Tab-separated table of C-alpha atoms and ligand atoms in Angstrom:
chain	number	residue	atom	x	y	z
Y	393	UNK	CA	0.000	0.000	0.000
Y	394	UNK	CA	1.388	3.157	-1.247
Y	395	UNK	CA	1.929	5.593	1.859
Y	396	UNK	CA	-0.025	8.650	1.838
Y	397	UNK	CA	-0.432	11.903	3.640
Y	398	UNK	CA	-3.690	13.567	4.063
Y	399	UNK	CA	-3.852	17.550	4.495
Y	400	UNK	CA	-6.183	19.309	6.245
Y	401	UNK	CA	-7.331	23.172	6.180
Y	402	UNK	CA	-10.124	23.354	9.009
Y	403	UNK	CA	-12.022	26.875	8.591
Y	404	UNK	CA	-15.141	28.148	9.886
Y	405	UNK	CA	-17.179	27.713	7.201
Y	406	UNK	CA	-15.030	25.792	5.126
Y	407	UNK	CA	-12.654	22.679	4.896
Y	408	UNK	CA	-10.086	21.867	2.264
Y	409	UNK	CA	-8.352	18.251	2.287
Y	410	UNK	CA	-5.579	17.500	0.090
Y	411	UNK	CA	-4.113	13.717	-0.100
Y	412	UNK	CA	-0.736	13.580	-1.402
Y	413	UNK	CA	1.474	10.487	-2.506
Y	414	UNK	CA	5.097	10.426	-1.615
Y	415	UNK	CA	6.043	11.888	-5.086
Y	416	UNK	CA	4.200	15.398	-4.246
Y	417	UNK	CA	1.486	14.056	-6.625
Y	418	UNK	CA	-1.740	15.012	-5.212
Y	419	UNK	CA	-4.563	12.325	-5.135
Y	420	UNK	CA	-7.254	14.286	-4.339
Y	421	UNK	CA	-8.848	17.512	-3.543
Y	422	UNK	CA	-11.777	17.970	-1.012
Y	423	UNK	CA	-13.710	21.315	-0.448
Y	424	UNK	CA	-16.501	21.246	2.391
Y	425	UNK	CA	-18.107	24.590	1.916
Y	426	UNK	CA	-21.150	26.330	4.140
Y	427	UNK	CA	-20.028	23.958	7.453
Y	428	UNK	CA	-21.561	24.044	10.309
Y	429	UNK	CA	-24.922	24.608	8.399
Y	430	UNK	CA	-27.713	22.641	7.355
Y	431	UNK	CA	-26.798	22.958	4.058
Y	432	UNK	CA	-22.925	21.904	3.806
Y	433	UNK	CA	-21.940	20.068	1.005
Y	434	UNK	CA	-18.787	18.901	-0.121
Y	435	UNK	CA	-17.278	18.124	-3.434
Y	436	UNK	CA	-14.162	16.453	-4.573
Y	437	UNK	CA	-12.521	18.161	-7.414
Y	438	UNK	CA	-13.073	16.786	-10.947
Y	439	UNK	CA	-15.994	14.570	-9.489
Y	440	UNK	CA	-19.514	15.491	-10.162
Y	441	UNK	CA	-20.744	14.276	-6.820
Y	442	UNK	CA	-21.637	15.504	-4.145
Y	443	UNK	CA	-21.262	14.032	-0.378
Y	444	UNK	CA	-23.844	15.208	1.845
Y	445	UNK	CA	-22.627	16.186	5.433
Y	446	UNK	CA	-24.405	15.343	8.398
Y	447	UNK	CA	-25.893	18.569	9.967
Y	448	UNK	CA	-25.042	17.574	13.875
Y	449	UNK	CA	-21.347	16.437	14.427
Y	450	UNK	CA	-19.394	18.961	13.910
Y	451	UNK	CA	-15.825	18.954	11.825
Y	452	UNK	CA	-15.661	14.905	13.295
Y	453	UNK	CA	-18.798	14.110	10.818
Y	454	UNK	CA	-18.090	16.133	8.073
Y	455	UNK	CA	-14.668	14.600	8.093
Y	456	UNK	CA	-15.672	11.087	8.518
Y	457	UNK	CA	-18.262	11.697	5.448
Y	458	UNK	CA	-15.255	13.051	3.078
Y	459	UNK	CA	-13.116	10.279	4.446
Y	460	UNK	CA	-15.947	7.564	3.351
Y	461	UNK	CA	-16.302	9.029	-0.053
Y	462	UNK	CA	-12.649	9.423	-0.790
Y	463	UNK	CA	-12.446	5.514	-0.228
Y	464	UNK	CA	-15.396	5.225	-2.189
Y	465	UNK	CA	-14.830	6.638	-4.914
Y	466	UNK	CA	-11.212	4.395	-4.677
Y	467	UNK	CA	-8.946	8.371	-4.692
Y	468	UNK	CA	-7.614	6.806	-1.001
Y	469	UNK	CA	-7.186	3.082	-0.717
Y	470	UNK	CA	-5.888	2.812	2.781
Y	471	UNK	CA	-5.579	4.698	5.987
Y	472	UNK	CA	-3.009	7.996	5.436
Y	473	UNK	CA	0.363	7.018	7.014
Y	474	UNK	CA	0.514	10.955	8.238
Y	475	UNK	CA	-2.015	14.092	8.909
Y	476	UNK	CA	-0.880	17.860	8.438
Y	477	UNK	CA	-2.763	20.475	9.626
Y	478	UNK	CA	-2.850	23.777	8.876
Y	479	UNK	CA	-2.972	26.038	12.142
Y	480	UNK	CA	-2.745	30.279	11.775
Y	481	UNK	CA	-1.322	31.439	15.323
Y	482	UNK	CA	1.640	29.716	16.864
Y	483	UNK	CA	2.465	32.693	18.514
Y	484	UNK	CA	6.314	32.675	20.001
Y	485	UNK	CA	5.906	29.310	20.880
Y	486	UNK	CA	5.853	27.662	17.474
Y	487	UNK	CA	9.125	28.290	15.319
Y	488	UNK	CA	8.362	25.199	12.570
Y	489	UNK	CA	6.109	22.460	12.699
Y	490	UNK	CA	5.632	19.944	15.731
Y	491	UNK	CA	4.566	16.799	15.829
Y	492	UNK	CA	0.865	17.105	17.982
Y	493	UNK	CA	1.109	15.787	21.604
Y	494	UNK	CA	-1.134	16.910	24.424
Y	495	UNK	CA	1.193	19.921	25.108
Y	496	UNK	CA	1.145	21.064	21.551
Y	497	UNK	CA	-3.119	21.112	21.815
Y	498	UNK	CA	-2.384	23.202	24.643
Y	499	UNK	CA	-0.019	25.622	23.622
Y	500	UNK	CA	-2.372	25.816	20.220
Y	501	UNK	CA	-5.024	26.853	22.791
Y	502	UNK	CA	-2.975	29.414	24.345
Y	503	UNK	CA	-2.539	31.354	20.960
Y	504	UNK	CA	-6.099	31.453	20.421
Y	505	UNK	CA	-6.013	34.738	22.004
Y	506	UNK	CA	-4.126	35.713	18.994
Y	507	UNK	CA	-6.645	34.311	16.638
Y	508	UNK	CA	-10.086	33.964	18.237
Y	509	UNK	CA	-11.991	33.011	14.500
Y	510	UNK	CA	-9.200	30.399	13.358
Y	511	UNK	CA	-6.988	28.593	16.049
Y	512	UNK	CA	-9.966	27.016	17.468
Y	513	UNK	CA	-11.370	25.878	14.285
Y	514	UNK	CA	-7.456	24.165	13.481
Y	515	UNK	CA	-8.043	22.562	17.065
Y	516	UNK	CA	-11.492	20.761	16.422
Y	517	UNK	CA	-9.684	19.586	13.113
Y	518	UNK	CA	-7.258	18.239	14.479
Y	519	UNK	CA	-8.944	16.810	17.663
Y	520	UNK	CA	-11.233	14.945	15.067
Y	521	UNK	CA	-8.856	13.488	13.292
Y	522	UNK	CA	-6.898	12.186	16.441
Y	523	UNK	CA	-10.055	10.266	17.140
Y	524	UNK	CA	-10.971	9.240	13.408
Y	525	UNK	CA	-6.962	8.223	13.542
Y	526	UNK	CA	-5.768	7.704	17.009
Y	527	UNK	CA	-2.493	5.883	15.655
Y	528	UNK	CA	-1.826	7.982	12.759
Y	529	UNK	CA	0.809	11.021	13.596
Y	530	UNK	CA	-0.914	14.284	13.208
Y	531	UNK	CA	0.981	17.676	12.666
Y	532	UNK	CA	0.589	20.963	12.678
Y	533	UNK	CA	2.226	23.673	10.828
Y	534	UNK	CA	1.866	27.462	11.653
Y	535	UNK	CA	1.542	30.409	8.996
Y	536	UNK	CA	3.196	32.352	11.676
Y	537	UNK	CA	6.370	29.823	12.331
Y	538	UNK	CA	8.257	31.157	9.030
Y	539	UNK	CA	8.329	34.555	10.997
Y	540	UNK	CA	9.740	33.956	13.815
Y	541	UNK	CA	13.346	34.491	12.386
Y	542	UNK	CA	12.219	38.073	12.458
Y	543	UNK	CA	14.564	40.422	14.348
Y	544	UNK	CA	12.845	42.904	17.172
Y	545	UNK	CA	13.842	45.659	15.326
Y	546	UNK	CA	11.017	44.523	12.594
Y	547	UNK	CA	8.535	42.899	15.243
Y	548	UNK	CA	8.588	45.138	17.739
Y	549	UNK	CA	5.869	48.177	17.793
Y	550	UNK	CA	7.047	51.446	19.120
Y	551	UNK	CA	4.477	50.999	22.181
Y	552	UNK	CA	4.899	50.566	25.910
Y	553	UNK	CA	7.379	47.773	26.817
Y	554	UNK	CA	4.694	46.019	28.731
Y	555	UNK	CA	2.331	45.743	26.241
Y	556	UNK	CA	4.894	43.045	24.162
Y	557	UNK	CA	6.188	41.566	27.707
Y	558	UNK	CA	2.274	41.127	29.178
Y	559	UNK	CA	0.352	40.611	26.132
Y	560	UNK	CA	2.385	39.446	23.530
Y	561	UNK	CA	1.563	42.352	21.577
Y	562	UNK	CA	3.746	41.809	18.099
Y	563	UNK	CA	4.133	42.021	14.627
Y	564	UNK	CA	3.749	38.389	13.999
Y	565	UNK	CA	3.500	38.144	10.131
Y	566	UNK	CA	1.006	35.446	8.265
Y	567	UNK	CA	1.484	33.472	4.919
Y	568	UNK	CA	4.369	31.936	6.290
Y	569	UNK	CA	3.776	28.615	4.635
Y	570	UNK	CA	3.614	30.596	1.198
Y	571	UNK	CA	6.908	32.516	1.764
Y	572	UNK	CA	8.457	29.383	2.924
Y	573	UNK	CA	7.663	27.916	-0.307
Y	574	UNK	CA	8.962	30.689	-2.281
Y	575	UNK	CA	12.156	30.625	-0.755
Y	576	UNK	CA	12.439	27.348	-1.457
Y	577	UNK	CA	11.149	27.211	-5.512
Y	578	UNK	CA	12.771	30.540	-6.521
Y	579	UNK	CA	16.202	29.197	-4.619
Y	580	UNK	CA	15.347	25.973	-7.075
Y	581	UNK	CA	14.704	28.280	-10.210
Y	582	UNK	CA	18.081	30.639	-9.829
Y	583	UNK	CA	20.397	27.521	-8.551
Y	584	UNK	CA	21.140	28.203	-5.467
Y	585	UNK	CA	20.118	26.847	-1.777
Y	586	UNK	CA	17.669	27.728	0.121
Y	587	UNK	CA	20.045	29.390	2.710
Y	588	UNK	CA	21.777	31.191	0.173
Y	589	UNK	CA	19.008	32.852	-1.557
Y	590	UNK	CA	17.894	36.547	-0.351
Y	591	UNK	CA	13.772	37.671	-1.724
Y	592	UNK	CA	11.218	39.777	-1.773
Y	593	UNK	CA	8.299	37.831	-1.952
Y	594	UNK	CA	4.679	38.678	-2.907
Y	595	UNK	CA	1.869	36.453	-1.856
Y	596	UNK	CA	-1.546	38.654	-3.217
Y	597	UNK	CA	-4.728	36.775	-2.986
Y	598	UNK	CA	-7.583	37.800	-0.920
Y	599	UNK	CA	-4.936	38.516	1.610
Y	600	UNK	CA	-2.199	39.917	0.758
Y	601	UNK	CA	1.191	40.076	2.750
Y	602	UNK	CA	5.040	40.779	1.021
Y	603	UNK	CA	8.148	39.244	2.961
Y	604	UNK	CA	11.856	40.222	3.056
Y	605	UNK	CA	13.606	37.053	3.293
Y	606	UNK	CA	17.412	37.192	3.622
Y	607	UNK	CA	19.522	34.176	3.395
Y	608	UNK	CA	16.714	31.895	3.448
Y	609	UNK	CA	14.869	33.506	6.667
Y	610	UNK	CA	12.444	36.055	7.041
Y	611	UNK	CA	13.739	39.385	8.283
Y	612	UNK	CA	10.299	41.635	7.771
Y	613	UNK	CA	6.927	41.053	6.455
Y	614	UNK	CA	3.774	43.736	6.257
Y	615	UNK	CA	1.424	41.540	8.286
Y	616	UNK	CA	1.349	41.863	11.594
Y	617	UNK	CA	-0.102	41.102	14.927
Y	618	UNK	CA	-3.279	40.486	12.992
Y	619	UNK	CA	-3.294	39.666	8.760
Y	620	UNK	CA	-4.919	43.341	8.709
Y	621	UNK	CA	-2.014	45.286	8.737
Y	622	UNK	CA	0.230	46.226	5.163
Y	623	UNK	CA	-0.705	45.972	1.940
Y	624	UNK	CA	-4.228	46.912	0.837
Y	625	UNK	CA	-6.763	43.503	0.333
Y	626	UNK	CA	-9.555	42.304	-1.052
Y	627	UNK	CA	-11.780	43.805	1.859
Y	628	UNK	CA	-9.497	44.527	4.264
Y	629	UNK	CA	-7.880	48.136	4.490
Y	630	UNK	CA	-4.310	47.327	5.375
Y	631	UNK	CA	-2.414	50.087	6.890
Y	632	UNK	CA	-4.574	52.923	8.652
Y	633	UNK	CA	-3.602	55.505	11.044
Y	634	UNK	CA	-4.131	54.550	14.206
Y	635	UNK	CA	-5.453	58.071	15.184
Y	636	UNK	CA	-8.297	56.794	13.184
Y	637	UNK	CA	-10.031	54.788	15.952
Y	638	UNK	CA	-10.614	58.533	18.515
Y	639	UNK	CA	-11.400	59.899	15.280
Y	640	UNK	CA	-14.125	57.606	14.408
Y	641	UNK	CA	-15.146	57.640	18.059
Y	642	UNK	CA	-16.490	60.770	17.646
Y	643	UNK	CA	-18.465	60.247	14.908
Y	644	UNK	CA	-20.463	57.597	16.893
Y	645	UNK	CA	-18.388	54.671	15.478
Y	646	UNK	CA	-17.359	51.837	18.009
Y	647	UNK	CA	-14.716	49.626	18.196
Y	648	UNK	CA	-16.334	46.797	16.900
Y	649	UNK	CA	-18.133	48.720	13.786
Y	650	UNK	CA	-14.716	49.944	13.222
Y	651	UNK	CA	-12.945	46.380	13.188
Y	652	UNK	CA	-15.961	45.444	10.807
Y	653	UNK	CA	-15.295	47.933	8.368
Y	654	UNK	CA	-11.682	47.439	8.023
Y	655	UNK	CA	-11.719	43.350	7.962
Y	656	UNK	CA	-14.826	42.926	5.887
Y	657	UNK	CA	-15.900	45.967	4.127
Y	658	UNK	CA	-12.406	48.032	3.018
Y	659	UNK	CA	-9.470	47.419	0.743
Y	660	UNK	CA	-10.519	47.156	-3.037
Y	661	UNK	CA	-14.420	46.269	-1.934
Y	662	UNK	CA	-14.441	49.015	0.286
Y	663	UNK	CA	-12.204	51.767	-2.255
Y	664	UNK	CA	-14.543	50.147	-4.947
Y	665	UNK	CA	-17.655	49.945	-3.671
Y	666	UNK	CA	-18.416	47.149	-6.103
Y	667	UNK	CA	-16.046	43.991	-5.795
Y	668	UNK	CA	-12.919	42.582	-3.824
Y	669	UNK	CA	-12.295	40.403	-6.786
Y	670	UNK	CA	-9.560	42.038	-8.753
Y	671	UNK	CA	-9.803	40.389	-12.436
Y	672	UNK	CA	-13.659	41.845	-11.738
Y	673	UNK	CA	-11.758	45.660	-10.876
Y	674	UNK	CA	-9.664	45.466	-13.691
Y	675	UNK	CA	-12.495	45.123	-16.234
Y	676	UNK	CA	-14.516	48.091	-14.391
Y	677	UNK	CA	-11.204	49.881	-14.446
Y	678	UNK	CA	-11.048	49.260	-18.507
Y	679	UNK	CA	-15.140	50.327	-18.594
Y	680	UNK	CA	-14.167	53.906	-16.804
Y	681	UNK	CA	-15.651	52.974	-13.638
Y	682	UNK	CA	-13.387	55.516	-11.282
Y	683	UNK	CA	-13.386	54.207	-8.180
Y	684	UNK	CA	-12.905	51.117	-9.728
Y	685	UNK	CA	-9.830	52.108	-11.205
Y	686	UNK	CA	-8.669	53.936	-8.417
Y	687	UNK	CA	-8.969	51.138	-6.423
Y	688	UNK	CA	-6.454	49.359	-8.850
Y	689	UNK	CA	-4.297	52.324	-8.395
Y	690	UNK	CA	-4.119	52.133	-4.334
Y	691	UNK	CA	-3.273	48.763	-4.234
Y	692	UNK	CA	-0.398	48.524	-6.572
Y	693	UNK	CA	0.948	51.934	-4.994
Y	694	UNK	CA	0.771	50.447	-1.599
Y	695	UNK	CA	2.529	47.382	-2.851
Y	696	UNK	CA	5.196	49.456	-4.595
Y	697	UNK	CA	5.796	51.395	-1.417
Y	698	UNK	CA	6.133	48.062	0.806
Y	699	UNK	CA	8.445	46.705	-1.842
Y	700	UNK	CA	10.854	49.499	-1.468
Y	701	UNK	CA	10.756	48.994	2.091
Y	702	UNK	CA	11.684	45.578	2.554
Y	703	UNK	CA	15.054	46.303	0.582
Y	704	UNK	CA	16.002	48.307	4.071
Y	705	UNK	CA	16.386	44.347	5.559
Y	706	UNK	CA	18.373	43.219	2.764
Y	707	UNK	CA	22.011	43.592	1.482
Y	708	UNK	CA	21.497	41.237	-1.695
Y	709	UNK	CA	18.621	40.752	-3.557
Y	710	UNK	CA	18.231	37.704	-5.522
Y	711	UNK	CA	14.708	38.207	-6.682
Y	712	UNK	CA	11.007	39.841	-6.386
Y	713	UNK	CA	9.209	36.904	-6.457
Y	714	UNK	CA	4.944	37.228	-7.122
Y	715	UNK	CA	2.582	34.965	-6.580
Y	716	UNK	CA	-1.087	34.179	-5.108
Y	717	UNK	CA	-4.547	34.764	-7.193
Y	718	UNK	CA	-3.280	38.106	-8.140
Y	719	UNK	CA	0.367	37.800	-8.262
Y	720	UNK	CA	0.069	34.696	-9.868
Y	721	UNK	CA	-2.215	35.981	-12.855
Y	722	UNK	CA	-2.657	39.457	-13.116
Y	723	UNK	CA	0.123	41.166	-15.553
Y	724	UNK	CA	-1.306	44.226	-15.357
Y	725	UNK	CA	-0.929	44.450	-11.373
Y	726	UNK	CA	2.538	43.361	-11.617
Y	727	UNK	CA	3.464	45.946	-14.542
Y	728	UNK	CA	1.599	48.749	-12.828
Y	729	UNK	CA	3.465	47.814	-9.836
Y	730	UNK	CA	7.042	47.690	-11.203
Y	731	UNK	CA	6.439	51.107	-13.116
Y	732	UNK	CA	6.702	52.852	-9.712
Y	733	UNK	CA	9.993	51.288	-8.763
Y	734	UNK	CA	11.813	52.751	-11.791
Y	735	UNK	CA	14.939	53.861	-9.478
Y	736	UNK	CA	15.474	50.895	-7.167
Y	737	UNK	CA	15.505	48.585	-11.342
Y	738	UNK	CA	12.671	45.961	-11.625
Y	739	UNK	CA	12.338	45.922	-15.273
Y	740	UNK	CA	9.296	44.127	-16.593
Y	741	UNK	CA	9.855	42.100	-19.828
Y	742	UNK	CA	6.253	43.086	-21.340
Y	743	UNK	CA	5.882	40.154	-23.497
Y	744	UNK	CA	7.387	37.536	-20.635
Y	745	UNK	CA	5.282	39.190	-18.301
Y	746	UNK	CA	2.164	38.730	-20.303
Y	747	UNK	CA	2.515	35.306	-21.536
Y	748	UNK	CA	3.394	34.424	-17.482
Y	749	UNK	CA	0.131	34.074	-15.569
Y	750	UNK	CA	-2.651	30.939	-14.600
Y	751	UNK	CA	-0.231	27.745	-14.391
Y	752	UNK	CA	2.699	28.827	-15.791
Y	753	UNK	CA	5.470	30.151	-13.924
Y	754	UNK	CA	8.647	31.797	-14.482
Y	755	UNK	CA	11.419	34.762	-15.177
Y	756	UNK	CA	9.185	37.719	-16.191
Y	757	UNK	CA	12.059	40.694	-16.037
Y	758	UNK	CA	13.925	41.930	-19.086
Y	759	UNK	CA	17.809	40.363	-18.911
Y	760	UNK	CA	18.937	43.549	-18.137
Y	761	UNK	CA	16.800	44.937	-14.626
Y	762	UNK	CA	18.933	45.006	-12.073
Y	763	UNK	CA	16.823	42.092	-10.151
Y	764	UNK	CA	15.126	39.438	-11.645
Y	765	UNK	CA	10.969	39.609	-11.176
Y	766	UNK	CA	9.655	35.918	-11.049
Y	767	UNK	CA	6.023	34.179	-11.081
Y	768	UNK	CA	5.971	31.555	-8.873
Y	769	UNK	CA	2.457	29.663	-8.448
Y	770	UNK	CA	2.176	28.725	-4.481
Y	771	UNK	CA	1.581	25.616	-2.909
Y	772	UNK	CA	1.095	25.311	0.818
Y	773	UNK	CA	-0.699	21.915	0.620
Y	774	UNK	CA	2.592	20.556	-0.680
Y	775	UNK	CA	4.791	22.092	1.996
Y	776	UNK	CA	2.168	21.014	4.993
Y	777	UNK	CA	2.341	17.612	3.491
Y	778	UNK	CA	5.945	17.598	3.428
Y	779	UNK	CA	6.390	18.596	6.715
Y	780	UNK	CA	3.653	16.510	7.739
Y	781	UNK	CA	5.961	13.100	6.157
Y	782	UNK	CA	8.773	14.471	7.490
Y	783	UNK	CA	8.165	14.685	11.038
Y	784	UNK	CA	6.075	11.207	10.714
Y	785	UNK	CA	9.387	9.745	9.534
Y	786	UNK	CA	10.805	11.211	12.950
Y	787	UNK	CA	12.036	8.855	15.789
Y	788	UNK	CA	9.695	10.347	18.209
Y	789	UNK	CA	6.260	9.760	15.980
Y	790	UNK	CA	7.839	5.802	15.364
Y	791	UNK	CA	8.428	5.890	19.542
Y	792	UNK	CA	4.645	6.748	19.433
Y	793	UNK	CA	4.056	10.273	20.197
Y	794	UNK	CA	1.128	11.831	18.263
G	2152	ADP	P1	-7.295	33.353	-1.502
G	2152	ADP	O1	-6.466	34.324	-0.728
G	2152	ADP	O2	-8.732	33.357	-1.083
G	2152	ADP	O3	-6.664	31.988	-1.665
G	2152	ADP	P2	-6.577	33.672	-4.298
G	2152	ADP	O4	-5.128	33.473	-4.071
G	2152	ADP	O5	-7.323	32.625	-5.049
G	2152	ADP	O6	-7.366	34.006	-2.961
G	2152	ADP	O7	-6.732	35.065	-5.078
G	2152	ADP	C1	-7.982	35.598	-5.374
G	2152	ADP	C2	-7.773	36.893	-6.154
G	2152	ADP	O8	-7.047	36.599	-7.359
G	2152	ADP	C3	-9.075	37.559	-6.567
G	2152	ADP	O9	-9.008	38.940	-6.354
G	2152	ADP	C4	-9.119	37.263	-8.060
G	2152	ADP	O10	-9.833	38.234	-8.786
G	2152	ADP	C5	-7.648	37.343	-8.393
G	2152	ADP	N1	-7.394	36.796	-9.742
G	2152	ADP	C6	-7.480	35.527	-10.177
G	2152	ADP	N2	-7.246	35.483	-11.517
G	2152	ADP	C7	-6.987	36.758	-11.921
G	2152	ADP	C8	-6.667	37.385	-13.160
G	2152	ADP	N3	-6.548	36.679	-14.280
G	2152	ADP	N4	-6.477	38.726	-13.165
G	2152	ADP	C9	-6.592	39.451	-12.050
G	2152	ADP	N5	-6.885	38.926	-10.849
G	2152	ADP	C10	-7.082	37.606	-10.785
C-alpha cells in the first residue's frame, strides 16, 4: 500500500483536504463549503458528486463523510500514514512544525487569544482526526512559524514595553507557509540553496502580505499582529492611522463597527464599492468605472511602497518573487506595480510578463533589470504535506508520540 499523507485546512465555514502520494502528486482535492450549516456540502474536485454532510457532528462528521467518499470513490485506498494540519497562530511558541502531543493542543489553545476566529477551528480539526486516527501522527504547521526568524527591530511596535512583555503584543507576520515555499522554488529556479538565496516575496490573494527574506529567513513582512495590517486587500484596508479609531469615536463609530469595516468591508471592496475580486476591478477599471480604477491604483501603490521597504532588511537581492490569485495571474498588477519602482531597477519584460500568468510560472524581467521579477504559483498543501511526512518519519512519531 502506497503511503499517503492527508492535508487538512479546518475553517469556519469551510474545509479543504488534500491527499498527497510520496512523489508530491496530489490524489485528491476535497472542499466542504457552508459547514456548520444545514446545508454543507462537499465536493471532490473533478468529481460530479456531491457528499452530503451530516448537519449535527461537527468537523468529526463532516470529516468522517469526506473520508468515506474518498475511499469510495477508490482516490484513497488505505488509511493515510501521516495528517498535516494547517494552524494560523503559533504565537512565540511555534518556530516550525511539531509533531501534535497533548502539550502542543495546549499551547495551540494558548494562541487562540491571537486568533479567536481560526486557532480554534485548526483545534477541532485536528482533535477529530486524532479520534478518526488515534495511531496515525498528526501535525501541525503554523503560517506564523516562518516569521519567527524576524529580528525585534522589525517585530517590535514602538508601544509601551509592557504591552509586548504582558500581552504578547507583536508584529507576527502570516502566509508563512507561502513565503516558505517561495524561498524554497525561486532558490530551485536561480540555482542556489535555500540558505543562500535573499527575496522579496509577494503572496496577493484575498490577503495579501510581502516578505523580506534574507539568506533563506524572514527578516520583515507587512502583516502583523493580525493579517490586517500592510498591503491593501480584497476587503481589508491594510495600513490605517491609528489616530483613526478617537477619530471615528467621535463620529459615533465603536470599536467593533470599526474592526468590521476594516476586515470585511475596506481594501478594493471598500475603495470600490463594487467587488474585492480584482480580475472583476480590472475590467470596471477598462469600462471607466473611477473608483474602480482607483482602487487598482491604491493597491499597486501600496505594494510598490512596501516593496521598497523591505530592501532596508536586505544587502542582496536575488529576486522579487509574485505569486497568489493576483500575483500569480494578473500582468497588469505586476506591470503597474514595477512602473513605480523605476529607481530601485525591476524591469518588466512586457511580453514575458504577459505570456506568465494561470499555471505557468517563471522569469518575467527583461535580462537587463537590475533584479530578476519571477512568477511563482504557491503551494502550501505541498509544503504542509511535506512537513507533515517528514516529522512522521521522525524517531519520536515511530516511539509513538502523536
Ligand atoms: P485566496 O487568498 O482566497 O486563496 P486567491 O489566491 O485565489 O485568494 O486570489 C484571489 C484573487 O485573485 C481575486 O481577487 C481574483 O480576482 C484574483 N485573480 C485571479 N485570476 C486573476 C486574473 N486573471 N487577473 C486578475 N486577478 C485575478
Amino acid at each position: 500500500m502506497e503511503p499517503t499523507t492527508l492535508v487538512v485546512n479546518c475553517g469556519s465555514s469551510s474545509l479543504k483536504l488534500a491527499l498527497f502520494d510520496r512523489k508530491d502528486q496530489k490524489l485528491a482535492t476535497v472542499l466542504v463549503e457552508r459547514l456548520n450549516t444545514p446545508h454543507a456540502v462537499a465536493r471532490i474536485q473533478g468529481l460530479e458528486t456531491q457528499i452530503t454532510i451530516p448537519a449535527e457532528g461537527g468537523y468529526e462528521a463532516a470529516l468522517q463523510a469526506v473520508l468515506a467518499a474518498l475511499k469510495e470513490e477508490g482516490l484513497m485506498t488505505s488509511d493515510p500514514t501521516a495528517v498535516g494540519h494547517r494552524v494560523v497562530h503559533g504565537g512565540e511558541t511555534f518556530r516550525e512544525a511539531v509533531l501534535v502531543d497533548d502539550d502542543v493542543l495546549e499551547s495551540i489553545q494558548a494562541c487562540s487569544g491571537l486568533a479567536p476566529l481560526h486557532n480554534p477551528v485548526n483545534l477541532a480539526g485536528i482533535e477529530a482526526m486524532r479520534k478518526l486516527y488515534p495511531t496515525v501522527p498528526q501535525i501541525a504547521v503554523f503560517d506564523t512559524a516562518f516569521h519567527q526568524t524576524l529580528p525585534p527591530r522589525a517585530y517590535r511596535y514602538a508601544l509601551p514595553d509592557h504591552y509586548y512583555r504582558q500581552w504578547a503584543v507583536r508584529r507576527y507576520g502570516f502566509h508563512g507557509t507561502s513565503h516558505y515555499y517561495m524561498t524554497r522554488e525561486a532558490a530551485r529556479r536561480l540555482d542556489r540553496t535555500p540558505a543562500t538565496t535573499s527575496l522579496i516575496s509577494a503572496h496577493l490573494g484575498n490577503g495579501c502580505s510581502i516578505t523580506a527574506i534574507r539568506d533563506g529567513n524572514s527578516v520583515d513582512t507587512s502583516m502583523g499582529l493580525t493579517p490586517l495590517e500592510g498591503l491593501v486587500m480584497g476587503t481589508r484596508s491594510g495600513d490605517v492611522d491609528p489616530g483613526l479609531f478617537d477619530y471615528l469615536s467621535t463620529k459615533g463609530i465603536t470599536a467593533n463597527q470599526l474592526s468590521k469595516v476594516l476586515n470585511q468591508e475596506s481594501g478594493l471592496l471598500g475603495l470600490s464599492g463594487q467587488t474585492n475580486d480584482m480580475r472583476t476591478l480590472c475590467d470596471l477599471a477598462d469600462h471607466g468605472h473611477e473608483p474602480s480604477r482607483l482602487a487598482v491604483d491604491v493597491f499597486c501603490f501600496r505594494l510598490a511602497k512596501y516593496i521598497g521597504a523591505m530592501m532596508a532588511s536586505l544587502s542582496q537581492l536575488d529576486a522579487l518573487v509574485f505569486t497568489g490569485g493576483i500575483g500569480e495571474n494578473s500582468s497588469r498588477i505586476r506591470q503597474q506595480t514595477c512602473s513605480h519602482l523605476g529607481l530601485l531597477g525591476f524591469d518588466l519584460d512586457a511580453e514575458l510578463n504577459h505570456a506568465h500568468g494561470g499555471f505557468s510560472d517563471g522569469i518575467i524581467s527583461n535580462p537587463d533589470s537590475r533584479f530578476p521579477v519571477i512568477v511563482i504559483p504557491t503551494n502550501e498543501e505541498l509544503v504542509i504535506a511535506n512537513e507533515a511526512t517528514r516529522l512522521a518519519g521522525s524517531p519520536m512519531a515511530r516511539d509513538g508520540a502523536q
